[in-house]
mmCIF file of C-alpha atoms and ligand atoms in Angstrom:
data_model
loop_
_atom_site.group_PDB
_atom_site.id
_atom_site.type_symbol
_atom_site.label_atom_id
_atom_site.label_comp_id
_atom_site.label_asym_id
_atom_site.label_seq_id
_atom_site.Cartn_x
_atom_site.Cartn_y
_atom_site.Cartn_z
ATOM 1 C CA MET A 217 -17.254 144.229 -27.919
ATOM 2 C CA SER A 218 -16.857 142.725 -24.422
ATOM 3 C CA ALA A 219 -14.561 145.648 -23.509
ATOM 4 C CA LEU A 220 -17.175 148.054 -24.869
ATOM 5 C CA ALA A 221 -19.828 146.305 -22.774
ATOM 6 C CA VAL A 222 -17.744 146.859 -19.636
ATOM 7 C CA SER A 223 -16.840 150.492 -20.417
ATOM 8 C CA THR A 224 -20.450 151.462 -21.210
ATOM 9 C CA GLY A 225 -22.100 149.367 -18.496
ATOM 10 C CA SER A 226 -24.014 147.474 -21.173
ATOM 11 C CA ILE A 227 -25.572 144.033 -21.009
ATOM 12 C CA ASN A 228 -23.208 141.805 -22.954
ATOM 13 C CA LEU A 229 -25.110 139.596 -25.384
ATOM 14 C CA GLY A 230 -22.013 139.545 -27.599
ATOM 15 C CA GLN A 231 -19.402 137.016 -26.524
ATOM 16 C CA GLY A 232 -20.880 133.549 -25.956
ATOM 17 C CA PHE A 233 -20.339 132.564 -22.364
ATOM 18 C CA PRO A 234 -22.886 131.550 -19.710
ATOM 19 C CA ASP A 235 -23.430 133.763 -16.659
ATOM 20 C CA THR A 236 -24.079 130.778 -14.382
ATOM 21 C CA ASP A 237 -21.631 128.091 -13.327
ATOM 22 C CA GLY A 238 -21.456 124.471 -14.371
ATOM 23 C CA PRO A 239 -22.493 121.495 -12.164
ATOM 24 C CA THR A 240 -21.522 121.993 -8.513
ATOM 25 C CA GLN A 241 -19.868 118.580 -8.381
ATOM 26 C CA LEU A 242 -17.638 119.520 -11.313
ATOM 27 C CA LEU A 243 -16.451 122.653 -9.535
ATOM 28 C CA GLU A 244 -15.917 120.800 -6.255
ATOM 29 C CA ASP A 245 -13.979 118.041 -8.018
ATOM 30 C CA ALA A 246 -11.592 120.580 -9.553
ATOM 31 C CA VAL A 247 -10.991 122.223 -6.170
ATOM 32 C CA ALA A 248 -10.404 118.805 -4.623
ATOM 33 C CA ALA A 249 -7.973 117.893 -7.414
ATOM 34 C CA ILE A 250 -5.922 121.046 -6.763
ATOM 35 C CA ARG A 251 -5.882 120.288 -3.016
ATOM 36 C CA ALA A 252 -4.913 116.686 -3.738
ATOM 37 C CA GLY A 253 -1.836 117.854 -5.626
ATOM 38 C CA HIS A 254 -2.836 117.375 -9.266
ATOM 39 C CA ASN A 255 -0.836 120.448 -10.133
ATOM 40 C CA GLN A 256 2.089 119.299 -12.249
ATOM 41 C CA TYR A 257 2.268 118.400 -15.929
ATOM 42 C CA PRO A 258 -0.242 115.709 -16.797
ATOM 43 C CA PRO A 259 0.442 113.332 -19.714
ATOM 44 C CA GLY A 260 0.535 115.281 -22.989
ATOM 45 C CA ILE A 261 -2.320 113.286 -24.505
ATOM 46 C CA GLY A 262 -4.488 113.752 -21.396
ATOM 47 C CA ILE A 263 -4.957 111.753 -18.183
ATOM 48 C CA PRO A 264 -6.221 108.184 -18.666
ATOM 49 C CA SER A 265 -9.512 108.731 -16.786
ATOM 50 C CA LEU A 266 -10.491 111.640 -19.052
ATOM 51 C CA ARG A 267 -9.536 109.763 -22.219
ATOM 52 C CA HIS A 268 -11.612 106.796 -21.036
ATOM 53 C CA ALA A 269 -14.521 109.115 -20.179
ATOM 54 C CA VAL A 270 -14.410 110.689 -23.654
ATOM 55 C CA VAL A 271 -14.429 107.222 -25.225
ATOM 56 C CA ALA A 272 -17.386 106.150 -23.037
ATOM 57 C CA HIS A 273 -19.240 109.378 -23.929
ATOM 58 C CA GLN A 274 -18.811 108.816 -27.674
ATOM 59 C CA ALA A 275 -19.954 105.183 -27.278
ATOM 60 C CA ARG A 276 -22.964 105.997 -25.078
ATOM 61 C CA HIS A 277 -24.312 108.848 -27.201
ATOM 62 C CA TYR A 278 -23.363 107.790 -30.707
ATOM 63 C CA GLY A 279 -22.199 104.161 -30.704
ATOM 64 C CA ILE A 280 -18.677 105.259 -31.725
ATOM 65 C CA GLU A 281 -15.850 102.917 -30.699
ATOM 66 C CA LEU A 282 -12.440 104.399 -29.925
ATOM 67 C CA ASP A 283 -9.160 103.289 -28.403
ATOM 68 C CA PRO A 284 -8.489 105.570 -25.398
ATOM 69 C CA ASP A 285 -4.713 105.285 -25.824
ATOM 70 C CA ARG A 286 -4.443 106.082 -29.530
ATOM 71 C CA GLU A 287 -7.642 107.743 -30.692
ATOM 72 C CA VAL A 288 -8.215 110.545 -28.155
ATOM 73 C CA LEU A 289 -6.238 113.715 -27.513
ATOM 74 C CA VAL A 290 -7.108 116.112 -24.677
ATOM 75 C CA THR A 291 -6.620 119.712 -25.789
ATOM 76 C CA THR A 292 -6.610 123.215 -24.308
ATOM 77 C CA GLY A 293 -10.150 123.923 -25.430
ATOM 78 C CA ALA A 294 -11.509 122.834 -28.777
ATOM 79 C CA THR A 295 -9.699 125.872 -30.180
ATOM 80 C CA GLU A 296 -6.300 124.276 -29.621
ATOM 81 C CA GLY A 297 -7.554 120.977 -31.021
ATOM 82 C CA ILE A 298 -8.759 122.700 -34.185
ATOM 83 C CA ALA A 299 -5.514 124.655 -34.599
ATOM 84 C CA ALA A 300 -3.365 121.562 -33.965
ATOM 85 C CA ALA A 301 -5.421 119.531 -36.431
ATOM 86 C CA LEU A 302 -5.174 122.183 -39.147
ATOM 87 C CA LEU A 303 -1.438 122.628 -38.610
ATOM 88 C CA GLY A 304 -0.933 118.880 -38.567
ATOM 89 C CA LEU A 305 -3.069 118.020 -41.577
ATOM 90 C CA ILE A 306 -2.602 120.742 -44.156
ATOM 91 C CA ASP A 307 0.412 121.855 -46.127
ATOM 92 C CA PRO A 308 1.020 125.307 -47.601
ATOM 93 C CA GLY A 309 -1.245 125.742 -50.616
ATOM 94 C CA ASP A 310 -3.838 123.211 -49.461
ATOM 95 C CA GLU A 311 -7.441 124.324 -49.369
ATOM 96 C CA VAL A 312 -9.902 123.970 -46.536
ATOM 97 C CA VAL A 313 -13.640 124.275 -47.124
ATOM 98 C CA ALA A 314 -15.796 125.507 -44.246
ATOM 99 C CA LEU A 315 -19.388 126.552 -43.708
ATOM 100 C CA GLU A 316 -19.537 130.346 -43.807
ATOM 101 C CA PRO A 317 -20.083 132.316 -41.595
ATOM 102 C CA PHE A 318 -17.430 130.588 -39.500
ATOM 103 C CA TYR A 319 -16.076 130.667 -35.959
ATOM 104 C CA ASP A 320 -13.224 133.137 -36.204
ATOM 105 C CA SER A 321 -10.397 130.791 -35.191
ATOM 106 C CA TYR A 322 -10.836 128.748 -38.400
ATOM 107 C CA ALA A 323 -9.479 131.415 -40.739
ATOM 108 C CA ALA A 324 -6.543 132.094 -38.411
ATOM 109 C CA GLY A 325 -5.724 128.384 -38.076
ATOM 110 C CA VAL A 326 -5.828 127.826 -41.826
ATOM 111 C CA GLN A 327 -3.634 130.900 -42.400
ATOM 112 C CA LEU A 328 -1.087 129.785 -39.800
ATOM 113 C CA ALA A 329 -0.804 126.512 -41.704
ATOM 114 C CA GLY A 330 -0.319 128.380 -45.003
ATOM 115 C CA GLY A 331 -3.601 127.086 -46.378
ATOM 116 C CA ARG A 332 -6.504 128.775 -48.084
ATOM 117 C CA LEU A 333 -10.015 128.835 -46.648
ATOM 118 C CA ARG A 334 -13.026 128.652 -48.941
ATOM 119 C CA GLY A 335 -16.425 129.395 -47.464
ATOM 120 C CA VAL A 336 -19.700 127.777 -48.430
ATOM 121 C CA THR A 337 -22.253 130.328 -47.353
ATOM 122 C CA LEU A 338 -25.331 129.391 -45.337
ATOM 123 C CA GLU A 339 -28.030 131.904 -46.236
ATOM 124 C CA PRO A 340 -30.864 133.206 -44.059
ATOM 125 C CA PRO A 341 -33.655 132.639 -43.219
ATOM 126 C CA ASP A 342 -32.979 128.962 -42.487
ATOM 127 C CA PHE A 343 -29.220 128.717 -43.151
ATOM 128 C CA ARG A 344 -29.516 125.334 -44.904
ATOM 129 C CA LEU A 345 -26.461 123.758 -46.514
ATOM 130 C CA ASP A 346 -26.714 123.537 -50.304
ATOM 131 C CA LEU A 347 -24.853 120.324 -51.140
ATOM 132 C CA ASP A 348 -24.320 121.399 -54.766
ATOM 133 C CA VAL A 349 -22.637 124.607 -53.645
ATOM 134 C CA LEU A 350 -20.508 122.579 -51.248
ATOM 135 C CA ALA A 351 -19.496 120.157 -54.017
ATOM 136 C CA ALA A 352 -18.606 123.071 -56.298
ATOM 137 C CA ALA A 353 -16.307 124.554 -53.641
ATOM 138 C CA VAL A 354 -14.183 121.389 -53.544
ATOM 139 C CA THR A 355 -11.155 121.529 -55.868
ATOM 140 C CA ASP A 356 -8.187 119.261 -56.510
ATOM 141 C CA ARG A 357 -6.350 121.183 -53.801
ATOM 142 C CA THR A 358 -8.996 120.682 -51.109
ATOM 143 C CA ARG A 359 -7.602 118.593 -48.289
ATOM 144 C CA VAL A 360 -9.946 119.208 -45.369
ATOM 145 C CA LEU A 361 -13.616 119.930 -44.947
ATOM 146 C CA LEU A 362 -14.029 121.846 -41.706
ATOM 147 C CA LEU A 363 -17.566 121.095 -40.610
ATOM 148 C CA ASN A 364 -19.407 122.726 -37.714
ATOM 149 C CA SER A 365 -22.818 121.524 -36.561
ATOM 150 C CA PRO A 366 -24.560 122.775 -34.467
ATOM 151 C CA HIS A 367 -23.266 125.861 -36.205
ATOM 152 C CA ASN A 368 -21.917 129.068 -34.695
ATOM 153 C CA PRO A 369 -23.087 131.782 -35.424
ATOM 154 C CA THR A 370 -26.246 130.788 -37.356
ATOM 155 C CA GLY A 371 -27.544 128.117 -34.938
ATOM 156 C CA ALA A 372 -28.225 125.739 -37.853
ATOM 157 C CA VAL A 373 -28.096 121.996 -37.108
ATOM 158 C CA LEU A 374 -27.352 119.791 -40.113
ATOM 159 C CA THR A 375 -30.123 117.252 -40.721
ATOM 160 C CA PRO A 376 -29.279 113.540 -40.927
ATOM 161 C CA ASP A 377 -29.780 113.784 -44.726
ATOM 162 C CA GLU A 378 -27.432 116.747 -44.995
ATOM 163 C CA VAL A 379 -24.767 114.967 -42.934
ATOM 164 C CA ALA A 380 -25.157 111.891 -45.164
ATOM 165 C CA GLY A 381 -24.780 114.068 -48.279
ATOM 166 C CA VAL A 382 -21.625 115.691 -46.917
ATOM 167 C CA ALA A 383 -20.217 112.257 -46.038
ATOM 168 C CA ARG A 384 -20.829 110.938 -49.567
ATOM 169 C CA LEU A 385 -18.995 113.927 -51.022
ATOM 170 C CA CYS A 386 -16.037 113.432 -48.673
ATOM 171 C CA VAL A 387 -15.688 109.771 -49.623
ATOM 172 C CA GLU A 388 -16.081 110.576 -53.339
ATOM 173 C CA ARG A 389 -13.495 113.382 -53.257
ATOM 174 C CA ASP A 390 -11.257 111.709 -50.682
ATOM 175 C CA LEU A 391 -11.422 114.578 -48.173
ATOM 176 C CA LEU A 392 -10.422 114.620 -44.534
ATOM 177 C CA VAL A 393 -12.994 116.087 -42.172
ATOM 178 C CA LEU A 394 -12.411 118.178 -39.102
ATOM 179 C CA SER A 395 -15.797 118.163 -37.392
ATOM 180 C CA ASP A 396 -16.305 120.846 -34.757
ATOM 181 C CA GLU A 397 -19.072 119.443 -32.554
ATOM 182 C CA VAL A 398 -18.613 121.606 -29.465
ATOM 183 C CA TYR A 399 -22.380 122.334 -29.327
ATOM 184 C CA GLU A 400 -23.286 118.643 -29.762
ATOM 185 C CA HIS A 401 -25.630 118.625 -26.748
ATOM 186 C CA LEU A 402 -27.234 121.997 -27.396
ATOM 187 C CA THR A 403 -29.843 121.117 -30.035
ATOM 188 C CA PHE A 404 -33.479 122.143 -29.661
ATOM 189 C CA ASP A 405 -36.985 120.858 -30.387
ATOM 190 C CA GLY A 406 -35.783 117.243 -30.258
ATOM 191 C CA ARG A 407 -33.365 117.595 -33.177
ATOM 192 C CA PRO A 408 -30.707 114.893 -33.197
ATOM 193 C CA HIS A 409 -27.024 115.673 -33.509
ATOM 194 C CA VAL A 410 -25.429 113.289 -35.999
ATOM 195 C CA PRO A 411 -21.620 113.057 -35.806
ATOM 196 C CA ILE A 412 -20.326 112.744 -39.356
ATOM 197 C CA SER A 413 -17.811 110.116 -38.216
ATOM 198 C CA THR A 414 -20.742 107.669 -37.785
ATOM 199 C CA LEU A 415 -21.504 107.684 -41.535
ATOM 200 C CA PRO A 416 -20.133 104.950 -43.831
ATOM 201 C CA GLY A 417 -16.511 105.496 -44.830
ATOM 202 C CA MET A 418 -16.087 108.452 -42.472
ATOM 203 C CA ALA A 419 -14.536 107.102 -39.250
ATOM 204 C CA GLU A 420 -11.128 106.707 -40.900
ATOM 205 C CA ARG A 421 -11.096 110.241 -42.319
ATOM 206 C CA THR A 422 -12.635 112.335 -39.510
ATOM 207 C CA LEU A 423 -11.237 114.167 -36.510
ATOM 208 C CA THR A 424 -13.964 115.375 -34.145
ATOM 209 C CA ALA A 425 -13.588 118.238 -31.659
ATOM 210 C CA GLY A 426 -15.519 118.445 -28.372
ATOM 211 C CA SER A 427 -15.431 120.920 -25.472
ATOM 212 C CA ALA A 428 -16.128 120.744 -21.746
ATOM 213 C CA GLY A 429 -16.505 124.524 -21.869
ATOM 214 C CA LYS A 430 -19.712 124.312 -23.892
ATOM 215 C CA THR A 431 -21.117 121.084 -22.463
ATOM 216 C CA PHE A 432 -20.666 122.058 -18.799
ATOM 217 C CA SER A 433 -20.779 125.877 -18.942
ATOM 218 C CA VAL A 434 -17.120 126.298 -17.964
ATOM 219 C CA THR A 435 -15.824 128.156 -21.018
ATOM 220 C CA GLY A 436 -12.882 129.539 -19.011
ATOM 221 C CA TRP A 437 -11.509 126.089 -18.264
ATOM 222 C CA LYS A 438 -10.428 125.506 -21.851
ATOM 223 C CA VAL A 439 -10.596 121.725 -21.746
ATOM 224 C CA GLY A 440 -11.474 120.011 -25.007
ATOM 225 C CA TRP A 441 -10.652 116.865 -26.949
ATOM 226 C CA LEU A 442 -10.093 115.474 -30.412
ATOM 227 C CA THR A 443 -11.192 111.965 -31.328
ATOM 228 C CA GLY A 444 -10.537 110.004 -34.493
ATOM 229 C CA PRO A 445 -8.283 107.393 -36.059
ATOM 230 C CA ASP A 446 -4.736 106.978 -34.772
ATOM 231 C CA HIS A 447 -3.024 108.503 -37.831
ATOM 232 C CA LEU A 448 -5.056 111.740 -37.674
ATOM 233 C CA VAL A 449 -4.862 112.068 -33.875
ATOM 234 C CA THR A 450 -1.094 111.556 -34.161
ATOM 235 C CA ALA A 451 -0.852 114.444 -36.650
ATOM 236 C CA ALA A 452 -2.629 116.776 -34.223
ATOM 237 C CA ARG A 453 -0.740 115.425 -31.213
ATOM 238 C CA SER A 454 2.621 116.143 -32.864
ATOM 239 C CA VAL A 455 1.608 119.811 -33.126
ATOM 240 C CA LYS A 456 0.014 120.048 -29.685
ATOM 241 C CA GLN A 457 3.310 118.837 -28.253
ATOM 242 C CA TYR A 458 4.758 122.262 -29.132
ATOM 243 C CA LEU A 459 1.689 124.436 -28.709
ATOM 244 C CA SER A 460 0.897 123.675 -25.074
ATOM 245 C CA TYR A 461 2.342 120.174 -24.519
ATOM 246 C CA ALA A 462 -0.351 119.413 -21.909
ATOM 247 C CA SER A 463 -3.647 120.848 -20.657
ATOM 248 C CA GLY A 464 -4.995 121.876 -17.197
ATOM 249 C CA ALA A 465 -4.046 119.035 -14.821
ATOM 250 C CA PRO A 466 -6.624 119.531 -12.022
ATOM 251 C CA LEU A 467 -9.455 120.222 -14.437
ATOM 252 C CA GLN A 468 -9.083 116.930 -16.267
ATOM 253 C CA PRO A 469 -10.214 114.541 -13.477
ATOM 254 C CA ALA A 470 -13.170 116.821 -12.758
ATOM 255 C CA VAL A 471 -14.246 116.820 -16.416
ATOM 256 C CA ALA A 472 -13.761 113.037 -16.564
ATOM 257 C CA THR A 473 -16.260 112.537 -13.731
ATOM 258 C CA ALA A 474 -18.715 115.065 -15.166
ATOM 259 C CA LEU A 475 -18.648 113.420 -18.598
ATOM 260 C CA THR A 476 -19.597 110.169 -16.906
ATOM 261 C CA THR A 477 -22.202 111.416 -14.426
ATOM 262 C CA GLN A 478 -23.782 114.675 -15.602
ATOM 263 C CA ASP A 479 -25.975 113.720 -18.591
ATOM 264 C CA ALA A 480 -29.099 114.910 -16.735
ATOM 265 C CA TRP A 481 -27.497 118.272 -15.931
ATOM 266 C CA VAL A 482 -26.577 118.717 -19.598
ATOM 267 C CA ALA A 483 -30.126 117.852 -20.699
ATOM 268 C CA GLY A 484 -31.401 120.464 -18.234
ATOM 269 C CA LEU A 485 -29.024 123.055 -19.710
ATOM 270 C CA ARG A 486 -30.321 122.250 -23.189
ATOM 271 C CA ASP A 487 -33.972 122.603 -22.143
ATOM 272 C CA SER A 488 -33.344 125.827 -20.327
ATOM 273 C CA LEU A 489 -31.442 127.234 -23.326
ATOM 274 C CA GLN A 490 -34.344 126.293 -25.569
ATOM 275 C CA SER A 491 -36.736 128.374 -23.489
ATOM 276 C CA ARG A 492 -34.231 131.248 -23.282
ATOM 277 C CA ARG A 493 -33.881 131.032 -27.070
ATOM 278 C CA ASP A 494 -37.630 131.527 -27.384
ATOM 279 C CA LEU A 495 -37.621 134.380 -24.884
ATOM 280 C CA LEU A 496 -34.941 136.266 -26.827
ATOM 281 C CA VAL A 497 -36.106 135.457 -30.358
ATOM 282 C CA ASP A 498 -39.775 136.215 -29.593
ATOM 283 C CA GLY A 499 -38.783 139.398 -27.770
ATOM 284 C CA LEU A 500 -36.568 140.684 -30.593
ATOM 285 C CA THR A 501 -39.222 139.766 -33.167
ATOM 286 C CA GLU A 502 -41.860 141.706 -31.224
ATOM 287 C CA LEU A 503 -39.551 144.720 -31.302
ATOM 288 C CA GLY A 504 -39.652 144.561 -35.098
ATOM 289 C CA LEU A 505 -36.204 143.037 -35.527
ATOM 290 C CA THR A 506 -36.190 140.159 -38.015
ATOM 291 C CA THR A 507 -34.600 137.338 -36.009
ATOM 292 C CA TYR A 508 -33.946 133.749 -37.084
ATOM 293 C CA ARG A 509 -34.838 131.012 -34.603
ATOM 294 C CA PRO A 510 -31.751 128.819 -34.136
ATOM 295 C CA GLU A 511 -31.970 125.021 -34.050
ATOM 296 C CA GLY A 512 -29.007 124.682 -31.686
ATOM 297 C CA THR A 513 -26.045 126.486 -29.971
ATOM 298 C CA TYR A 514 -26.639 129.547 -27.822
ATOM 299 C CA PHE A 515 -26.659 132.142 -30.563
ATOM 300 C CA ALA A 516 -29.370 133.827 -32.613
ATOM 301 C CA THR A 517 -28.938 136.208 -35.529
ATOM 302 C CA SER A 518 -30.987 139.214 -36.632
ATOM 303 C CA ASP A 519 -31.168 141.272 -39.819
ATOM 304 C CA VAL A 520 -30.711 144.932 -38.876
ATOM 305 C CA ARG A 521 -32.397 146.236 -42.015
ATOM 306 C CA SER A 522 -35.680 145.590 -40.244
ATOM 307 C CA VAL A 523 -34.901 148.424 -37.805
ATOM 308 C CA GLY A 524 -33.564 150.917 -40.310
ATOM 309 C CA TYR A 525 -29.848 150.079 -40.478
ATOM 310 C CA ASP A 526 -28.012 148.799 -43.539
ATOM 311 C CA ASP A 527 -24.860 147.798 -41.670
ATOM 312 C CA GLY A 528 -24.618 145.437 -38.682
ATOM 313 C CA THR A 529 -21.260 146.852 -37.609
ATOM 314 C CA ALA A 530 -22.695 150.375 -37.337
ATOM 315 C CA PHE A 531 -25.697 148.936 -35.468
ATOM 316 C CA CYS A 532 -23.403 147.167 -32.963
ATOM 317 C CA ARG A 533 -21.230 150.243 -32.477
ATOM 318 C CA GLU A 534 -24.258 152.407 -31.679
ATOM 319 C CA LEU A 535 -26.211 149.891 -29.626
ATOM 320 C CA PRO A 536 -24.308 150.309 -26.313
ATOM 321 C CA GLU A 537 -24.912 154.067 -26.306
ATOM 322 C CA ARG A 538 -28.408 153.790 -27.667
ATOM 323 C CA ALA A 539 -29.749 150.922 -25.612
ATOM 324 C CA GLY A 540 -27.056 149.664 -23.218
ATOM 325 C CA VAL A 541 -26.781 146.290 -24.928
ATOM 326 C CA VAL A 542 -23.905 144.673 -26.835
ATOM 327 C CA ALA A 543 -24.238 142.374 -29.856
ATOM 328 C CA ILE A 544 -21.629 141.178 -32.381
ATOM 329 C CA PRO A 545 -21.609 142.096 -36.075
ATOM 330 C CA CYS A 546 -21.681 138.875 -38.095
ATOM 331 C CA ALA A 547 -19.384 140.468 -40.689
ATOM 332 C CA VAL A 548 -16.458 139.213 -38.565
ATOM 333 C CA PHE A 549 -17.518 135.632 -39.278
ATOM 334 C CA TYR A 550 -17.337 135.941 -43.086
ATOM 335 C CA GLY A 551 -14.374 135.689 -45.446
ATOM 336 C CA SER A 552 -15.655 138.832 -47.094
ATOM 337 C CA PRO A 553 -17.326 141.093 -44.501
ATOM 338 C CA ASP A 554 -19.839 142.374 -47.063
ATOM 339 C CA ARG A 555 -21.593 139.010 -47.162
ATOM 340 C CA GLY A 556 -22.561 139.237 -43.496
ATOM 341 C CA ARG A 557 -23.181 142.943 -43.553
ATOM 342 C CA PHE A 558 -26.805 142.965 -42.443
ATOM 343 C CA LEU A 559 -26.556 140.358 -39.705
ATOM 344 C CA VAL A 560 -25.763 140.627 -36.004
ATOM 345 C CA ARG A 561 -25.398 137.847 -33.430
ATOM 346 C CA TRP A 562 -26.836 137.704 -29.911
ATOM 347 C CA THR A 563 -26.170 135.078 -27.271
ATOM 348 C CA PHE A 564 -28.973 133.753 -25.089
ATOM 349 C CA SER A 565 -26.539 131.952 -22.743
ATOM 350 C CA LYS A 566 -27.526 134.464 -20.034
ATOM 351 C CA GLN A 567 -30.048 134.211 -17.210
ATOM 352 C CA GLU A 568 -33.676 134.869 -18.102
ATOM 353 C CA ALA A 569 -33.749 138.042 -16.002
ATOM 354 C CA VAL A 570 -30.748 139.396 -17.918
ATOM 355 C CA LEU A 571 -32.374 138.643 -21.278
ATOM 356 C CA THR A 572 -35.618 140.273 -20.132
ATOM 357 C CA ARG A 573 -33.723 143.363 -18.990
ATOM 358 C CA ALA A 574 -31.858 143.526 -22.312
ATOM 359 C CA LEU A 575 -35.137 143.255 -24.217
ATOM 360 C CA SER A 576 -36.669 146.092 -22.253
ATOM 361 C CA ARG A 577 -33.593 148.238 -22.939
ATOM 362 C CA LEU A 578 -33.944 147.409 -26.632
ATOM 363 C CA GLU A 579 -37.485 148.772 -26.738
ATOM 364 C CA SER A 580 -36.037 152.058 -28.018
ATOM 365 C CA LEU A 581 -35.303 150.228 -31.259
ATOM 366 C CA ALA A 582 -38.986 149.704 -31.823
ATOM 367 C CA ARG A 583 -39.658 153.408 -31.321
ATOM 368 C CA GLY A 584 -37.508 154.709 -34.151
ATOM 369 C CA SER A 585 -34.758 153.886 -36.561
ATOM 370 C CA GLY A 586 -31.062 154.555 -36.104
HETATM 371 N N1 PMP B 865 -15.851 125.972 -32.002
HETATM 372 C C1 PMP B 865 -16.915 126.779 -32.007
HETATM 373 C C2 PMP B 865 -17.886 126.692 -33.144
HETATM 374 C C3 PMP B 865 -17.099 127.708 -30.974
HETATM 375 O O1 PMP B 865 -18.154 128.512 -30.986
HETATM 376 C C4 PMP B 865 -16.151 127.764 -29.932
HETATM 377 C C5 PMP B 865 -16.273 128.724 -28.772
HETATM 378 N N2 PMP B 865 -16.820 129.940 -29.057
HETATM 379 C C6 PMP B 865 -15.073 126.888 -29.975
HETATM 380 C C7 PMP B 865 -14.950 126.000 -31.023
HETATM 381 C C8 PMP B 865 -14.008 126.930 -28.921
HETATM 382 O O2 PMP B 865 -14.198 126.065 -27.882
HETATM 383 P P1 PMP B 865 -13.195 126.109 -26.638
HETATM 384 O O3 PMP B 865 -13.625 127.227 -25.760
HETATM 385 O O4 PMP B 865 -13.356 124.759 -26.029
HETATM 386 O O5 PMP B 865 -11.838 126.356 -27.171
#
């Protein structure tokens, strides 16, 4: 869809990446690190200052205690961390349960490991997790629960009660958890983000993924991390050794400093995304498109039946020609595309002026059906 956006000159509200840079200091620190010669292989597990910064971040925000030498692994984006964890933790035939719709790398990672992915579907309008449905999806073969909150693409944020319910199930059924928390700081309207590893009995069975790309608006840097108990981090580290061995040397010191010093910048990003969320969701709603207001992330979803389509993929294929805007069909985020058939995803990680321009282009939708 990004290629289609370029070839048709459309505004790309498809792929989720910000159109403004991260904190100036972060960028300057990376340039300085390159000039200072941080250009050869760093330690495979990540440079000490970044591992210490990740540990301090988890302690400051959530009261989580970690050993920087054994319980942190720096990865090439959260994507590599998730893939390494899946490859390290599951054997052929094992099952992984994930909240559906899911970020598309999950299915690929589970398949590469020879596992089977079972989705627990979050349904509109509010995309709440039904704990009974989750419990019913767990079988004797389930090894890992792959959790994602704040959730891409629905924007749902699990409530503290929901997280507690999931944790109880994991202890009861002896499941490992891979918790994708890359949008941890992007929650709106004062909602808290509760890492599942903070719940009773969970620290020893949870690997958590974080990402500098999301937190500091540098998605192209691909710097992420896994945290968790030694035995689970070791499983992922053994795989990472042969995926990439090590990750971006000059970016690591810059991210280490940002993780320690840029809390206010991140809070500003969150507040600005909240108002851009409202701009986009209110605008789409006024155009007659049923749109669900997300609680976190930088994505919102709409039901295209409200503007005369019965297929989100057809809607997204026609939209560039019709209105000069690109969105993503949510069908790609479901195990069975039919389940997400009516939904499309927009990102509001773009500047206000860009969102306003996209909304004015989309006015044709309000004037007639497709
Ligand atoms: N998890 C989720 C839910 C995501 O949306 C993304 C990015 N789209 C990632 C992981 C990947 O993060 P990174 O760019 O750090 O690999």
